[in-house]
Amino acid sequence: MEIIGQSVDNRNIYGVEIGKGDRVIYLDASMHAAEVASTVFLTMFLNDLVYKYESGDKDIINALNNVKLVLIPSLNPDGYEVYNFGIESIRNKDLWIYQNKDIVNFRTFKYNANGVDLNRNFDWNWDNNPVTTPFTDNYKGTSPFSENESKYIKYVFDKYNIDSMIDVHNYPERWDNNPYKYVFYGDTKTWDIIEDLMVYLKRNDNSLPINHLTSQNDSCVNNYASSVKQIPS
């Protein structure tokens, strides 16, 4: 584990590497502030892998001898802290998030401490869907990689020869009425693979609350990964 940098509010962002293989899979969580369960999931996943590896699980040992996992368990630690512990957990009171705390819905907000949707802060199709106001839907910042947090994903993408990536999200309260419990957001290159996966998952029960959507045609991490870095996502 290493500290790969700091968030806007100077919290550590950690990178974790596990496994010995040449094939590299990248995973991250909590890109969106209110989606804190994604960090819990990824941390539990890591804990389970380590426990089974140290307990002699042959399948896990074989997998980690052939695959390397590179993870950022909490990409947006400022958002994670604010969602869980309130706005006073912000250290720098001059940041946009604190100065505008009276107009932010902290139960559902997606952004970092600058009001940027980190999942729109990547260098692909930047001019599509322009948004100019912080803390509004899909506000992508002033330029690609303007935010500390997204720069660290670029750092990891540049450091490793990544074979595939998974950007883990979860539905906070704003999705209370959504009928689906699990949604796959793939890119155009992984559409057929996920379609086959959907068929497999629903093979015994077609009513399972699972859906498959494509990423928007904008500057999200999936599109940057697949179209710029040639990483299936």
Tab-separated table of C-alpha atoms in Angstrom:
chain	number	residue	atom	x	y	z
A	1	MET	CA	0.000	0.000	0.000
A	2	GLU	CA	1.239	3.511	-0.791
A	3	ILE	CA	0.008	7.059	-0.451
A	4	ILE	CA	-0.386	8.187	-4.060
A	5	GLY	CA	-1.420	11.735	-3.207
A	6	GLN	CA	-3.802	14.011	-1.347
A	7	SER	CA	-7.351	15.112	-1.953
A	8	VAL	CA	-8.425	18.744	-2.355
A	9	ASP	CA	-8.803	18.950	1.437
A	10	ASN	CA	-5.430	17.245	1.989
A	11	ARG	CA	-6.593	13.763	2.940
A	12	ASN	CA	-4.440	10.842	1.909
A	13	ILE	CA	-5.478	8.800	-1.107
A	14	TYR	CA	-4.152	5.259	-0.905
A	15	GLY	CA	-3.201	2.866	-3.652
A	16	VAL	CA	-3.142	-0.867	-2.959
A	17	GLU	CA	-1.422	-3.570	-4.998
A	18	ILE	CA	-2.088	-7.260	-4.418
A	19	GLY	CA	-1.042	-10.265	-6.489
A	20	LYS	CA	1.999	-11.299	-8.513
A	21	GLY	CA	0.651	-11.827	-12.003
A	22	ASP	CA	1.440	-10.039	-15.245
A	23	ARG	CA	-2.225	-9.337	-16.003
A	24	VAL	CA	-3.362	-6.189	-14.185
A	25	ILE	CA	-6.915	-5.330	-13.158
A	26	TYR	CA	-7.618	-1.865	-11.777
A	27	LEU	CA	-10.491	-1.128	-9.362
A	28	ASP	CA	-11.589	2.045	-7.583
A	29	ALA	CA	-14.472	3.121	-5.355
A	30	SER	CA	-16.158	6.226	-3.911
A	31	MET	CA	-15.529	8.433	-6.903
A	32	HIS	CA	-18.939	9.879	-6.027
A	33	ALA	CA	-19.223	11.232	-2.508
A	34	ALA	CA	-22.527	9.773	-1.339
A	35	GLU	CA	-21.697	6.326	-2.719
A	36	VAL	CA	-19.761	5.325	0.379
A	37	ALA	CA	-20.896	1.699	0.292
A	38	SER	CA	-18.585	1.156	-2.676
A	39	THR	CA	-15.540	1.732	-0.452
A	40	VAL	CA	-16.945	-0.653	2.151
A	41	PHE	CA	-17.486	-3.259	-0.561
A	42	LEU	CA	-13.988	-2.901	-2.006
A	43	THR	CA	-12.383	-3.012	1.453
A	44	MET	CA	-14.338	-6.166	2.352
A	45	PHE	CA	-13.353	-7.684	-0.996
A	46	LEU	CA	-9.680	-7.014	-0.238
A	47	ASN	CA	-10.006	-8.386	3.280
A	48	ASP	CA	-11.639	-11.557	1.962
A	49	LEU	CA	-8.909	-12.089	-0.641
A	50	VAL	CA	-6.105	-11.675	1.901
A	51	TYR	CA	-7.816	-13.923	4.435
A	52	LYS	CA	-8.352	-16.708	1.912
A	53	TYR	CA	-4.837	-16.360	0.526
A	54	GLU	CA	-3.278	-16.628	3.982
A	55	SER	CA	-5.622	-19.532	4.820
A	56	GLY	CA	-4.289	-21.519	1.881
A	57	ASP	CA	-7.269	-21.261	-0.477
A	58	LYS	CA	-5.825	-22.831	-3.641
A	59	ASP	CA	-8.149	-20.971	-6.031
A	60	ILE	CA	-7.280	-17.567	-4.561
A	61	ILE	CA	-3.570	-18.379	-4.411
A	62	ASN	CA	-3.638	-19.432	-8.058
A	63	ALA	CA	-5.582	-16.326	-9.065
A	64	LEU	CA	-3.238	-13.924	-7.279
A	65	ASN	CA	-0.203	-15.702	-8.700
A	66	ASN	CA	-1.522	-14.958	-12.182
A	67	VAL	CA	-3.267	-11.608	-11.740
A	68	LYS	CA	-2.265	-8.353	-10.082
A	69	LEU	CA	-5.001	-6.157	-8.609
A	70	VAL	CA	-4.358	-2.418	-8.323
A	71	LEU	CA	-6.936	-0.557	-6.249
A	72	ILE	CA	-7.861	2.887	-4.980
A	73	PRO	CA	-10.422	2.009	-2.268
A	74	SER	CA	-11.519	5.625	-1.650
A	75	LEU	CA	-10.899	8.023	-4.498
A	76	ASN	CA	-12.904	10.893	-2.980
A	77	PRO	CA	-12.031	10.847	0.739
A	78	ASP	CA	-13.335	14.395	1.308
A	79	GLY	CA	-16.755	13.413	0.021
A	80	TYR	CA	-16.620	10.221	2.063
A	81	GLU	CA	-15.866	12.167	5.238
A	82	VAL	CA	-18.543	14.800	4.645
A	83	TYR	CA	-21.225	12.212	3.879
A	84	ASN	CA	-20.415	10.197	6.998
A	85	PHE	CA	-19.395	12.883	9.499
A	86	GLY	CA	-20.851	16.159	8.269
A	87	ILE	CA	-19.611	19.359	6.676
A	88	GLU	CA	-17.535	20.376	9.697
A	89	SER	CA	-15.140	17.554	8.818
A	90	ILE	CA	-13.864	19.814	6.009
A	91	ARG	CA	-10.525	21.245	7.181
A	92	ASN	CA	-10.143	24.114	4.740
A	93	LYS	CA	-13.165	26.326	5.335
A	94	ASP	CA	-12.360	28.344	2.208
A	95	LEU	CA	-13.222	25.457	-0.098
A	96	TRP	CA	-16.294	25.730	-2.316
A	97	ILE	CA	-18.079	22.909	-0.520
A	98	TYR	CA	-17.905	24.672	2.851
A	99	GLN	CA	-18.601	28.165	1.569
A	100	ASN	CA	-21.759	26.895	-0.155
A	101	LYS	CA	-22.836	24.337	2.444
A	102	ASP	CA	-26.327	25.793	2.726
A	103	ILE	CA	-27.233	24.908	-0.874
A	104	VAL	CA	-25.749	21.401	-1.062
A	105	ASN	CA	-27.849	18.291	-0.476
A	106	PHE	CA	-25.309	16.192	1.384
A	107	ARG	CA	-27.493	13.075	1.323
A	108	THR	CA	-27.093	12.664	-2.428
A	109	PHE	CA	-24.142	14.796	-3.554
A	110	LYS	CA	-21.617	13.289	-5.970
A	111	TYR	CA	-18.782	15.784	-5.946
A	112	ASN	CA	-15.373	16.496	-4.516
A	113	ALA	CA	-14.666	19.503	-2.290
A	114	ASN	CA	-14.438	21.785	-5.337
A	115	GLY	CA	-17.904	20.797	-6.507
A	116	VAL	CA	-16.568	18.721	-9.411
A	117	ASP	CA	-18.054	15.410	-10.522
A	118	LEU	CA	-14.788	13.472	-10.680
A	119	ASN	CA	-16.352	11.007	-13.090
A	120	ARG	CA	-16.565	13.759	-15.709
A	121	ASN	CA	-13.039	15.155	-15.208
A	122	PHE	CA	-11.229	12.997	-17.775
A	123	ASP	CA	-9.649	13.875	-21.088
A	124	TRP	CA	-12.068	12.486	-23.647
A	125	ASN	CA	-14.822	14.262	-25.605
A	126	TRP	CA	-14.415	17.202	-23.219
A	127	ASP	CA	-16.637	19.657	-25.097
A	128	ASN	CA	-19.668	17.382	-24.952
A	129	ASN	CA	-22.353	18.303	-22.398
A	130	PRO	CA	-20.779	21.507	-20.999
A	131	VAL	CA	-21.793	22.457	-17.437
A	132	THR	CA	-20.417	25.616	-15.807
A	133	THR	CA	-21.720	25.633	-12.228
A	134	PRO	CA	-20.081	23.614	-9.408
A	135	PHE	CA	-22.301	21.117	-7.560
A	136	THR	CA	-24.704	20.786	-10.491
A	137	ASP	CA	-25.227	17.548	-12.390
A	138	ASN	CA	-22.192	16.518	-14.437
A	139	TYR	CA	-20.105	19.624	-13.656
A	140	LYS	CA	-16.734	18.436	-14.949
A	141	GLY	CA	-14.402	21.149	-13.694
A	142	THR	CA	-12.386	23.759	-15.542
A	143	SER	CA	-10.254	21.357	-17.600
A	144	PRO	CA	-9.446	17.624	-17.879
A	145	PHE	CA	-7.623	16.405	-14.783
A	146	SER	CA	-8.113	19.740	-13.019
A	147	GLU	CA	-8.733	17.810	-9.787
A	148	ASN	CA	-6.156	16.070	-7.614
A	149	GLU	CA	-8.248	12.936	-7.360
A	150	SER	CA	-8.639	12.281	-11.085
A	151	LYS	CA	-4.926	12.933	-11.638
A	152	TYR	CA	-4.168	9.908	-9.470
A	153	ILE	CA	-6.193	7.635	-11.731
A	154	LYS	CA	-4.147	8.941	-14.648
A	155	TYR	CA	-1.003	8.252	-12.598
A	156	VAL	CA	-2.061	4.631	-12.079
A	157	PHE	CA	-3.086	4.207	-15.726
A	158	ASP	CA	0.314	5.510	-16.817
A	159	LYS	CA	2.262	3.444	-14.264
A	160	TYR	CA	0.755	0.039	-15.039
A	161	ASN	CA	-0.047	-1.872	-18.205
A	162	ILE	CA	-3.691	-2.387	-17.247
A	163	ASP	CA	-5.736	-5.134	-18.904
A	164	SER	CA	-9.148	-4.124	-17.557
A	165	MET	CA	-10.761	-1.838	-15.003
A	166	ILE	CA	-13.802	-1.756	-12.738
A	167	ASP	CA	-15.100	1.548	-11.389
A	168	VAL	CA	-17.328	0.580	-8.440
A	169	HIS	CA	-20.405	2.681	-7.656
A	170	ASN	CA	-23.474	2.211	-5.519
A	171	TYR	CA	-26.881	3.832	-5.436
A	172	PRO	CA	-27.423	6.318	-2.582
A	173	GLU	CA	-30.794	7.733	-1.562
A	174	ARG	CA	-31.384	9.482	-4.872
A	175	TRP	CA	-31.986	6.029	-6.391
A	176	ASP	CA	-34.513	4.880	-3.809
A	177	ASN	CA	-37.193	4.317	-6.438
A	178	ASN	CA	-34.939	2.578	-8.939
A	179	PRO	CA	-36.131	-1.010	-9.542
A	180	TYR	CA	-32.594	-2.303	-10.139
A	181	LYS	CA	-30.219	-3.323	-7.379
A	182	TYR	CA	-27.258	-3.931	-9.709
A	183	VAL	CA	-26.370	-1.989	-12.854
A	184	PHE	CA	-23.459	-2.574	-15.232
A	185	TYR	CA	-22.116	0.558	-16.930
A	186	GLY	CA	-19.832	-0.727	-19.648
A	187	ASP	CA	-18.310	0.988	-22.639
A	188	THR	CA	-18.929	0.114	-26.295
A	189	LYS	CA	-16.068	-2.390	-26.286
A	190	THR	CA	-17.458	-4.436	-23.400
A	191	TRP	CA	-21.136	-4.313	-24.387
A	192	ASP	CA	-21.265	-7.830	-25.857
A	193	ILE	CA	-19.375	-9.315	-22.919
A	194	ILE	CA	-21.770	-7.764	-20.410
A	195	GLU	CA	-24.758	-8.844	-22.509
A	196	ASP	CA	-23.512	-12.443	-22.212
A	197	LEU	CA	-22.981	-11.933	-18.476
A	198	MET	CA	-26.546	-10.668	-18.096
A	199	VAL	CA	-27.886	-13.774	-19.823
A	200	TYR	CA	-25.836	-15.951	-17.490
A	201	LEU	CA	-26.932	-14.121	-14.332
A	202	LYS	CA	-30.594	-14.336	-15.331
A	203	ARG	CA	-30.445	-17.915	-16.565
A	204	ASN	CA	-32.578	-19.202	-13.689
A	205	ASP	CA	-34.518	-16.071	-12.769
A	206	ASN	CA	-35.273	-13.428	-15.382
A	207	SER	CA	-36.771	-11.154	-12.720
A	208	LEU	CA	-33.432	-10.463	-11.038
A	209	PRO	CA	-33.081	-6.681	-10.413
A	210	ILE	CA	-30.103	-6.264	-12.785
A	211	ASN	CA	-29.775	-3.838	-15.671
A	212	HIS	CA	-27.145	-2.977	-18.272
A	213	LEU	CA	-26.578	0.593	-19.443
A	214	THR	CA	-23.875	2.316	-21.457
A	215	SER	CA	-21.823	5.223	-20.198
A	216	GLN	CA	-22.789	8.646	-21.464
A	217	ASN	CA	-20.844	9.918	-24.462
A	218	ASP	CA	-18.791	12.218	-22.269
A	219	SER	CA	-15.608	12.602	-20.245
A	220	CYS	CA	-16.189	9.827	-17.693
A	221	VAL	CA	-13.442	7.443	-16.603
A	222	ASN	CA	-14.865	4.496	-18.574
A	223	ASN	CA	-14.679	6.376	-21.847
A	224	TYR	CA	-11.208	7.730	-21.072
A	225	ALA	CA	-10.005	4.252	-20.175
A	226	SER	CA	-11.404	2.503	-23.239
A	227	SER	CA	-11.022	5.181	-25.907
A	228	VAL	CA	-7.753	6.830	-24.841
A	229	LYS	CA	-5.853	4.194	-22.852
A	230	GLN	CA	-7.365	1.144	-24.614
A	231	ILE	CA	-8.413	-0.408	-21.301
A	232	PRO	CA	-11.713	-2.368	-21.390
A	233	SER	CA	-13.984	-1.053	-18.659
